[in-house]
Short mmCIF file of C-alpha atoms and ligand atoms in Angstrom, two decimals:
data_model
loop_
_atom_site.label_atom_id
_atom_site.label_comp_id
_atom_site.label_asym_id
_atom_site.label_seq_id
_atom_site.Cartn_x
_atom_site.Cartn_y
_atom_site.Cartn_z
CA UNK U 1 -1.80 -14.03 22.75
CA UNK U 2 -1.53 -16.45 20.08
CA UNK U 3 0.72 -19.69 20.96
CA UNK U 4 3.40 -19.62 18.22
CA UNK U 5 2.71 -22.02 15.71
CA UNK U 6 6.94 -22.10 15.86
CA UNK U 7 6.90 -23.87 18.83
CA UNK U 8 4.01 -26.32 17.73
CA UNK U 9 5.98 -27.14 14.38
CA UNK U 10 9.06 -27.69 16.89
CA UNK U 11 7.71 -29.97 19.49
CA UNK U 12 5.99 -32.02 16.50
CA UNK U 13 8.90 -32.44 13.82
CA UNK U 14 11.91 -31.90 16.10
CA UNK U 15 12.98 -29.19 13.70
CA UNK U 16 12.47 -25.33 13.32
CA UNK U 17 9.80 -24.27 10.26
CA UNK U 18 12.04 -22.41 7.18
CA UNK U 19 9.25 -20.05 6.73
CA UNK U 20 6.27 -18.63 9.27
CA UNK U 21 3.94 -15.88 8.90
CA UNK U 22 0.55 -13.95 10.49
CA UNK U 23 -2.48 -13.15 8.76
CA UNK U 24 -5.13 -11.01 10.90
CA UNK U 25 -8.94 -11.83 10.68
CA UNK U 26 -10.68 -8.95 9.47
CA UNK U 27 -14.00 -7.37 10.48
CA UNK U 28 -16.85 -5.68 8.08
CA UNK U 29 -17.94 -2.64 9.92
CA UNK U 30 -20.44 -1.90 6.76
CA UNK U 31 -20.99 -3.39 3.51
CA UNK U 32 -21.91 -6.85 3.33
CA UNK U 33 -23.03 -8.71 0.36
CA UNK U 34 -21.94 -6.51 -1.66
CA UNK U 35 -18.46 -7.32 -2.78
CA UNK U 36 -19.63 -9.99 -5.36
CA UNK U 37 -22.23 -7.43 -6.95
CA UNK U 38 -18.97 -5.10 -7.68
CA UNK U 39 -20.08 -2.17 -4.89
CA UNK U 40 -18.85 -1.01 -1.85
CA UNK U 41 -17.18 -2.27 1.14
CA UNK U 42 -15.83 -1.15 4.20
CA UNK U 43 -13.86 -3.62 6.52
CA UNK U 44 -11.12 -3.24 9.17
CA UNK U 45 -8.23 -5.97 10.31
CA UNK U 46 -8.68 -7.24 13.36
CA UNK U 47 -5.76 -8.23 15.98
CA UNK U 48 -6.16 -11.65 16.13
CA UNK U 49 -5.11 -13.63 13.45
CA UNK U 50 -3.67 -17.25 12.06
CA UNK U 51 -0.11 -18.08 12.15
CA UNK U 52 1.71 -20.48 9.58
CA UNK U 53 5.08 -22.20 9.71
CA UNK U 54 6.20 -24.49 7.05
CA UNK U 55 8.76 -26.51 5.75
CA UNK U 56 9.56 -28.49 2.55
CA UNK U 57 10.25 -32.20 3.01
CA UNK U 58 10.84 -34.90 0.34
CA UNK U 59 7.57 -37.23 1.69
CA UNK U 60 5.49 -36.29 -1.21
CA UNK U 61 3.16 -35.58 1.94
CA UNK U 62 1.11 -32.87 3.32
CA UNK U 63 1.64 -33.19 7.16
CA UNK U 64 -0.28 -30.88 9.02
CA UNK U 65 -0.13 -30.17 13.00
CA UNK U 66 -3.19 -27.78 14.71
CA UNK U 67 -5.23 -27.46 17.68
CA UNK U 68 -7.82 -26.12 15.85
CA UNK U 69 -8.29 -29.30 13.35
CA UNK U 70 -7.87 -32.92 13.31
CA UNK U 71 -4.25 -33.75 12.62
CA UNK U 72 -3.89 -34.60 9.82
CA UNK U 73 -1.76 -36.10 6.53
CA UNK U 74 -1.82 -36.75 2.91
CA UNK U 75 -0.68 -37.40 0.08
CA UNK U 76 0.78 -33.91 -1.69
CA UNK U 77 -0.91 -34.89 -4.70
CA UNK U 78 -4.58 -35.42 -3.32
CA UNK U 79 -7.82 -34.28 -4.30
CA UNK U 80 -9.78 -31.86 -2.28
CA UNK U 81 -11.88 -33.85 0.23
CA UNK U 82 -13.31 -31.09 2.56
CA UNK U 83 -10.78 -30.90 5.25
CA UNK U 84 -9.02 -28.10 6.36
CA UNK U 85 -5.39 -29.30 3.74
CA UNK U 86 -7.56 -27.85 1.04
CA UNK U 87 -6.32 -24.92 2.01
CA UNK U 88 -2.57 -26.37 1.79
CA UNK U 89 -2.88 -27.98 -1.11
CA UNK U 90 -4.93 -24.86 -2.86
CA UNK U 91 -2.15 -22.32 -2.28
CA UNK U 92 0.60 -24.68 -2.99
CA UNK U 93 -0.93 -24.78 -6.52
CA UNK U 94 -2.44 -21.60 -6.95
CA UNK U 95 0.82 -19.98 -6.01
CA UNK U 96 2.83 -22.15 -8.43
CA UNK U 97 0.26 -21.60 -11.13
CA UNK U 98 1.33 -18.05 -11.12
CA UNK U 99 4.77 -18.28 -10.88
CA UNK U 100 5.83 -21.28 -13.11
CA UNK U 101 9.68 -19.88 -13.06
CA UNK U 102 9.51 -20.80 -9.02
CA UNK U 103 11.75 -23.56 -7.19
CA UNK U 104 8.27 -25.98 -6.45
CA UNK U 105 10.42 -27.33 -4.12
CA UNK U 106 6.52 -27.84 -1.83
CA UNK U 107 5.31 -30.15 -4.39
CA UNK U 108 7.73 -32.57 -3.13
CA UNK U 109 5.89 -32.15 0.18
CA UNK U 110 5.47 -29.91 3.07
CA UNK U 111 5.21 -29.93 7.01
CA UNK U 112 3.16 -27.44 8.87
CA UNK U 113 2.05 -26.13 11.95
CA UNK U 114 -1.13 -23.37 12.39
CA UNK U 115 -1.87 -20.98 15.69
CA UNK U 116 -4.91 -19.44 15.77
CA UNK U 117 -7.00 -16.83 17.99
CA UNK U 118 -9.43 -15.89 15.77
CA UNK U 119 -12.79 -18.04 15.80
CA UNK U 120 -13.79 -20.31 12.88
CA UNK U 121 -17.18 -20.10 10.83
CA UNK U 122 -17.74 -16.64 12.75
CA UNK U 123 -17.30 -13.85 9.79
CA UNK U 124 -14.31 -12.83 10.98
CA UNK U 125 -12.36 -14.55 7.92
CA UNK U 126 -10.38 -16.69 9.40
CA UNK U 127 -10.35 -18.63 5.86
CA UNK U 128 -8.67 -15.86 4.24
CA UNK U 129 -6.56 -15.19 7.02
CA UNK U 130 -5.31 -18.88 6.68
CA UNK U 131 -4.87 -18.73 2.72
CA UNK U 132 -3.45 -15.64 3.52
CA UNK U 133 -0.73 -16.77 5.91
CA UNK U 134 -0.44 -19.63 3.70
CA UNK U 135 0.69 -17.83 0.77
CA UNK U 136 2.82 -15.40 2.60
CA UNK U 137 4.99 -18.38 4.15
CA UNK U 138 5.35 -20.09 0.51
CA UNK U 139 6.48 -16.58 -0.54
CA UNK U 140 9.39 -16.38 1.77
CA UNK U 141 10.43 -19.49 0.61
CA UNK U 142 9.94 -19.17 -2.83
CA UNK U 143 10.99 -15.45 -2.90
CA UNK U 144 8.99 -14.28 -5.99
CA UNK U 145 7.11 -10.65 -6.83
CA UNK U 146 3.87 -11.16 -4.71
CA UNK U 147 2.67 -7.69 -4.10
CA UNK U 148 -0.41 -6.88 -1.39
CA UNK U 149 -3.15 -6.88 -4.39
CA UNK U 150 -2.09 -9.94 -6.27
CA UNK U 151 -1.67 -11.74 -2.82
CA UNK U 152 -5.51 -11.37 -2.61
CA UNK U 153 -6.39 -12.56 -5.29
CA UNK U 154 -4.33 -16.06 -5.64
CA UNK U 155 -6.58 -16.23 -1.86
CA UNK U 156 -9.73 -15.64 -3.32
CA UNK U 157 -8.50 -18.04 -6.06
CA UNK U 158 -8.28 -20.78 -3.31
CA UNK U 159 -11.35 -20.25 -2.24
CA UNK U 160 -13.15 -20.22 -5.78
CA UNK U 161 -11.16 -23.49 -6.59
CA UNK U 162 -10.52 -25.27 -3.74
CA UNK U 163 -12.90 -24.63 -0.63
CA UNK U 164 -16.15 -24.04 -3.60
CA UNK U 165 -17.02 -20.58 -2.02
CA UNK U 166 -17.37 -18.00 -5.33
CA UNK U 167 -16.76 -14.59 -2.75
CA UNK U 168 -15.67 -11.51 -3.53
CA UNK U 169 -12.54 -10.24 -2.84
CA UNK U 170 -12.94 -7.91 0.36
CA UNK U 171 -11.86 -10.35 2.98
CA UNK U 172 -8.64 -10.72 1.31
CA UNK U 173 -7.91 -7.59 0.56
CA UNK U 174 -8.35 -6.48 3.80
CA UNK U 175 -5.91 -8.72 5.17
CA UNK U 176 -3.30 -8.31 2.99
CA UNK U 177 -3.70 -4.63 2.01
CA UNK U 178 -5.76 -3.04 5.15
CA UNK U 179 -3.98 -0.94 8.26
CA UNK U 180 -4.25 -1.45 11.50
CA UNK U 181 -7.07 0.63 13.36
CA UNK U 182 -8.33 2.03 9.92
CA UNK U 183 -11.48 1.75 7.76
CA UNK U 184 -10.89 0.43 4.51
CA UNK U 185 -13.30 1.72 1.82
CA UNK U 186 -12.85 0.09 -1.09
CA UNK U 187 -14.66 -0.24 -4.19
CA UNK U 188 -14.84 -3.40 -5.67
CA UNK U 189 -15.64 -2.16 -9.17
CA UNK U 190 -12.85 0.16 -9.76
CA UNK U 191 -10.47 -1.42 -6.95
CA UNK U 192 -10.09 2.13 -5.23
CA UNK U 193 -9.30 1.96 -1.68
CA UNK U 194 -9.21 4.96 0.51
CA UNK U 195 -7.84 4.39 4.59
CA UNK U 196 -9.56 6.29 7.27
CA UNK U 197 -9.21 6.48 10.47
CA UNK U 198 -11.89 5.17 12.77
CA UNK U 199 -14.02 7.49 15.76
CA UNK U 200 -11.97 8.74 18.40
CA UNK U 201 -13.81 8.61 21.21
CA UNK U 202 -16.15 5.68 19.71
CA UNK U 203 -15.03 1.81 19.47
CA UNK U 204 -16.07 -1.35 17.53
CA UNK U 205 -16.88 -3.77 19.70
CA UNK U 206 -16.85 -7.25 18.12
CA UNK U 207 -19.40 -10.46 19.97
CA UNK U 208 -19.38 -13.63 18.87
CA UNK U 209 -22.99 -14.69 19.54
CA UNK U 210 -22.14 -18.11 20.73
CA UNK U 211 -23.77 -19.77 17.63
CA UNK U 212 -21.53 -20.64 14.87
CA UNK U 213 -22.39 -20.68 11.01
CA UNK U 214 -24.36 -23.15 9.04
CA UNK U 215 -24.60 -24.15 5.59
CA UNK U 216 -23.14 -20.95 4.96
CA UNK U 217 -21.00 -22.55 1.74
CA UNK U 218 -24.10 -23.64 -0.11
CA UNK U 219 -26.32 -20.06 0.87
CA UNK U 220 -23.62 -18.16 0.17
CA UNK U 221 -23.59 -19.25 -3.21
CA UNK U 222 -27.26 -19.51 -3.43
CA UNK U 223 -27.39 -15.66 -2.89
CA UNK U 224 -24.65 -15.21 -5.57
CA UNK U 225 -26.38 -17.05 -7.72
CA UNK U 226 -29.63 -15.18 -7.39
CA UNK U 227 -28.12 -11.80 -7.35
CA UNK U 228 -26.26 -13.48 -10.99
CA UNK U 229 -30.36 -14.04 -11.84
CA UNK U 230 -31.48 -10.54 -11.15
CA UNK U 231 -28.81 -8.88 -13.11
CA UNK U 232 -29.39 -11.10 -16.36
CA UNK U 233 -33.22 -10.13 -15.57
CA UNK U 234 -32.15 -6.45 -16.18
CA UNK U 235 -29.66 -6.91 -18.55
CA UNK U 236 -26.75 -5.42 -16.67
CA UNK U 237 -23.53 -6.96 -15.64
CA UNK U 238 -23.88 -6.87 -11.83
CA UNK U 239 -26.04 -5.56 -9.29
CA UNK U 240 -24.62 -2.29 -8.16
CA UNK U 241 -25.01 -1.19 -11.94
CA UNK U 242 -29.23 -1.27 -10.90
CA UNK U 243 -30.68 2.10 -9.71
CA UNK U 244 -33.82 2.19 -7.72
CA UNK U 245 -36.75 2.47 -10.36
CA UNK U 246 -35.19 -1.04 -11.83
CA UNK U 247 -35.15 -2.69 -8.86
CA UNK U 248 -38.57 -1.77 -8.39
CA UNK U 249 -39.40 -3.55 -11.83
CA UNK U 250 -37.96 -6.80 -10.24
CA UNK U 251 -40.25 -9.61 -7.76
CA UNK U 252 -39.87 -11.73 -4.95
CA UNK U 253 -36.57 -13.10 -4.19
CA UNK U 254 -34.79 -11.16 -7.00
CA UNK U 255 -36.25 -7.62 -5.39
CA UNK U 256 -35.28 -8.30 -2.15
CA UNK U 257 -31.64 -9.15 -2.84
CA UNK U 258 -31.42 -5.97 -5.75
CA UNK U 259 -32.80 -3.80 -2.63
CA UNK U 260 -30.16 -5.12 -0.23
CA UNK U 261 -27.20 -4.58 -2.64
CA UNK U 262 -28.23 -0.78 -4.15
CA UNK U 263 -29.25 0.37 -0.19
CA UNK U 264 -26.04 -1.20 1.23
CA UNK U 265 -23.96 0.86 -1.33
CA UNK U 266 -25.57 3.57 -0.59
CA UNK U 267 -24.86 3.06 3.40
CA UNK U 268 -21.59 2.53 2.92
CA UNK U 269 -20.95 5.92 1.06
CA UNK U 270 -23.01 7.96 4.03
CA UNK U 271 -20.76 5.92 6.44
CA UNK U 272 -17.61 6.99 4.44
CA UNK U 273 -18.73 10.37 4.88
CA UNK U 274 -19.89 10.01 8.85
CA UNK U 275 -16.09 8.59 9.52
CA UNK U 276 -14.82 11.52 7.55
CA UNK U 277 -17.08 14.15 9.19
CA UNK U 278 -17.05 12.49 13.13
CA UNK U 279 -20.48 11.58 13.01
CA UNK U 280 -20.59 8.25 15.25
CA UNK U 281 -24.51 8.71 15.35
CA UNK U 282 -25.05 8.76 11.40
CA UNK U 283 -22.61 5.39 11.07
CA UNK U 284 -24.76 3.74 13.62
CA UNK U 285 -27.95 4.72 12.49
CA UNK U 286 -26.82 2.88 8.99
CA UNK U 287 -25.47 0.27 11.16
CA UNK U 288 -28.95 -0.86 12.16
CA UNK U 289 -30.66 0.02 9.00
CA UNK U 290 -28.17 -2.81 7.47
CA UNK U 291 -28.85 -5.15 10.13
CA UNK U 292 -32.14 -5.20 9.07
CA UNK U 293 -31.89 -5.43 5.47
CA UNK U 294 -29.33 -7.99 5.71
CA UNK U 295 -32.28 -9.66 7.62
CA UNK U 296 -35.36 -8.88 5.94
CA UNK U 297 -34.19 -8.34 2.02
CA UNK U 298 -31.09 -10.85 1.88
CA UNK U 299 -32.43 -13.43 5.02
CA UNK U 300 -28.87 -13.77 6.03
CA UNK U 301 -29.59 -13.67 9.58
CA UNK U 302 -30.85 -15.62 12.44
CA UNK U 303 -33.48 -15.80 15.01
CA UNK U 304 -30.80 -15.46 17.75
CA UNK U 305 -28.42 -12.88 16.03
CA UNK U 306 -32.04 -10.68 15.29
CA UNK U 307 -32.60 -10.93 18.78
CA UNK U 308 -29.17 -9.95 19.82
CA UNK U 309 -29.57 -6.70 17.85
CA UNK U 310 -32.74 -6.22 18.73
CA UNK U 311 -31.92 -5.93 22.22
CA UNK U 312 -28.94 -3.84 21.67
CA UNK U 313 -31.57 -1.54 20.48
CA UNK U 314 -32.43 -0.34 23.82
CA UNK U 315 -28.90 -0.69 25.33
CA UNK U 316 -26.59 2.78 25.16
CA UNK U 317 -25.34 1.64 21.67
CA UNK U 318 -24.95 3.80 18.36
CA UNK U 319 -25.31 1.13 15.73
CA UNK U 320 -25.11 -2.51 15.51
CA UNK U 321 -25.21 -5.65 13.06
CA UNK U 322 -24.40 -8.93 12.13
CA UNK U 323 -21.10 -8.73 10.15
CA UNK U 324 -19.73 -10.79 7.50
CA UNK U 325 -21.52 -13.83 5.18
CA UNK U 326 -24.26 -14.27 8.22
CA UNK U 327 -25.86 -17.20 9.12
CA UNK U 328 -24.61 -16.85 12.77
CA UNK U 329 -21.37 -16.01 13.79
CA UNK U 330 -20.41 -12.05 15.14
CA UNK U 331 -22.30 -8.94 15.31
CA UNK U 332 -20.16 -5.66 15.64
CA UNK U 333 -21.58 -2.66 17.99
CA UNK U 334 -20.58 0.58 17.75
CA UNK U 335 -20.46 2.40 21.39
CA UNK U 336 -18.78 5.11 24.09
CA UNK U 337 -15.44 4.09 24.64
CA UNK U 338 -16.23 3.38 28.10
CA UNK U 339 -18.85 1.43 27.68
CA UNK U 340 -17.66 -1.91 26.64
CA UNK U 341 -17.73 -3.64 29.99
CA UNK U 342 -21.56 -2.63 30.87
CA UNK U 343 -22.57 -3.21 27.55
CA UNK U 344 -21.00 -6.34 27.58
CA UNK U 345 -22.36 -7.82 30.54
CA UNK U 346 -25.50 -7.06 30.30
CA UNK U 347 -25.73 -8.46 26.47
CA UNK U 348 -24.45 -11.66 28.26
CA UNK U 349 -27.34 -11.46 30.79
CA UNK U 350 -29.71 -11.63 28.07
CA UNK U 351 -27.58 -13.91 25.90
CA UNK U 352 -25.74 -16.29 28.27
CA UNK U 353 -23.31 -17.80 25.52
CA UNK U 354 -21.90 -14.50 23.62
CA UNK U 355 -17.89 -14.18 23.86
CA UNK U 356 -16.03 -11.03 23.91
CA UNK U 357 -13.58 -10.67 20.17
CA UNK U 358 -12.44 -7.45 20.06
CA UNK U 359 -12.71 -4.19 20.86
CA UNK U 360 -11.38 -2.01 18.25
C1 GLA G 1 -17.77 -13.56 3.19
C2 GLA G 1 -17.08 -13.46 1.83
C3 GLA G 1 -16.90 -12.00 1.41
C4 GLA G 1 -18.19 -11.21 1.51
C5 GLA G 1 -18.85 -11.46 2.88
C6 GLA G 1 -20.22 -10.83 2.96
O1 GLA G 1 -16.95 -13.06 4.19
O2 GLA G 1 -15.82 -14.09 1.87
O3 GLA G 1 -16.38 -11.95 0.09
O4 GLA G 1 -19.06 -11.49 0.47
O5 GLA G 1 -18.99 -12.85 3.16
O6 GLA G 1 -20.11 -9.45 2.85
#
């Protein structure tokens, strides 16, 4: 498990944190790309997760302790510079942005430790999971109305603001509202969420495929952007509002990413419906199909994670696909609960540096 980031904050300041708390990672078992074109998404917390302590201190400094990071310190007041205190200083300010009427007592400075088991750059969120974590420890200090929904979004705020990714808001609603072991549909348009729960007899199993992300900030936004492109091209608001006959009107780049986003909804809905009904074989089927439109349409994908799903292909698996933003990182499988270990190893015979996540 997860070494307590209590202990780390006590061996490095010689004095127990006022405040710590967990954030899961989350994983998208359908739905990707989609959250910023107002459609459909359906994601799932993971177990592993980031853990926060914190304490105010009258330095006027941010002094950080991690394993994961450099360690690191600066001043409270500091511009964003790229390091992982953005985070720090962009829920310290989001948070007191939207309650004014708080103590601010952190604005005077703050001492912190983070634990993590949940991989970086790997589309499992562990970015919301940290602002996440982050905003919950500043909460039990500060004490002040911060229910589930607008948790999320003063996280997504952090990331629009402070880290310069524009995402939607599924990761971080996932890990503040989502439930253990349960699908969370949600529709980013109307912000309906509906929890089911996942296959019996079928399980998620989550690989990281040994290569991490790249220049997923600036791509990430570069889809966003062009997605923002096709919509003003057909003079609706966002993507999801496009039916099939005017994304056929669109070209090139703007046609592939349209196609992605309406046939992604669209999976996500039968895959509502396959969780509903028991239908492991229909979810996986759609599994693949957005594999490969994640691939082809939004070119999201990799050489290495195609070829990992590829493979799985001819394996004794149901559905698979890269999850998340892409670029790298995890794919997620769907298989017979008994299968895990042989599926496992022989994906790692193929693909000598994937790592086991989850199994879920
Ligand atoms: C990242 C973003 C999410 C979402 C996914 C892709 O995880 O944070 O908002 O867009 O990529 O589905």
């Amino acid at each position: 498990m997860i070494n307590s980031s209590k202990e780390l904050f006590e061996q490095n300041f010689n004095q127990s944190p006022t405040a710590t708390s967990f954030a899961s990672g989350r994983i998208n078992l359908i739905g990707d790309h989609t959250d910023y074109n107002y459609g459909l998404v359906m994601p799932t917390p993971l177990s592993l997760g980031i853990e926060v302590s914190i304490t105010p201190s009258n330095t006027l400094l941010i002094e950080g302790k991690t394993a994961l990071f450099k360690e690191s310190v600066r001043s409270i007041n500091a511009p964003v510079d790229g390091s992982w205190l953005d985070f720090v200083t962009g829920a310290i300010n989001v948070f007191y942005e939207e309650f004014p009427n708080s103590s601010k007592i952190l604005k005077n400075g703050i001492k912190l430790a983070i634990s993590s088991n949940l991989p970086a750059n790997s589309g499992v969120s562990s970015s919301a999971a940290l602002e996440i974590s982050l905003l919950r420890a500043i909460n039990k200090i500060e004490n002040q109305d911060l229910d589930n929904c607008k948790l999320a979004k003063l996280a997504q705020k952090i990331e629009h603001n402070f880290i310069g990714t524009m995402c939607g808001l599924m990761d971080q609603m996932v890990i503040s509202s989502g439930i253990a072991k349960k699908a969370m549909f949600f529709d980013t348009k109307n912000g309906n969420i509906e929890n089911v729960s996942l296959f019996k007899n079928h399980k998620f199993l989550i690989i990281h495929s040994g290569s991490s992300r790249t220049l997923s900030k600036s791509l990430y936004n570069l889809r966003c952007q062009e997605c923002q492109g096709a919509s003003k091209q057909l003079s609706i608001q966002n993507l999801s509002e496009a039916n099939k006959n005017m994304v056929d009107s669109l070209e090139g780049v703007y046609f592939k990413r349209a196609s992605h986003v309406i046939s992604e909804n669209k999976r996500v809905e039968i895959c509502l419906s396959a969780l509903k009904n028991n239908d492991p074989i229909k979810f996986g089927e759609k599994m693949f199909e957005s594999h490969f439109s994640l691939s082809k349409n939004y070119e999201v994908s990799s050489k290495l994670l195609d070829n990992i799903i590829e493979k799985s292909q001819s394996l004794n698996i149901l559905g698979g696909r890269l999850t998340g933003a892409g670029f790298g990182g995890c794919c997620i499988f769907l298989i017979n609960q008994n299968d895990c270990k042989q599926i496992f190893d022989t994906l790692s015979s193929y693909f000598s540096d994937i790592k086991f996540v989850d199994l879920i």
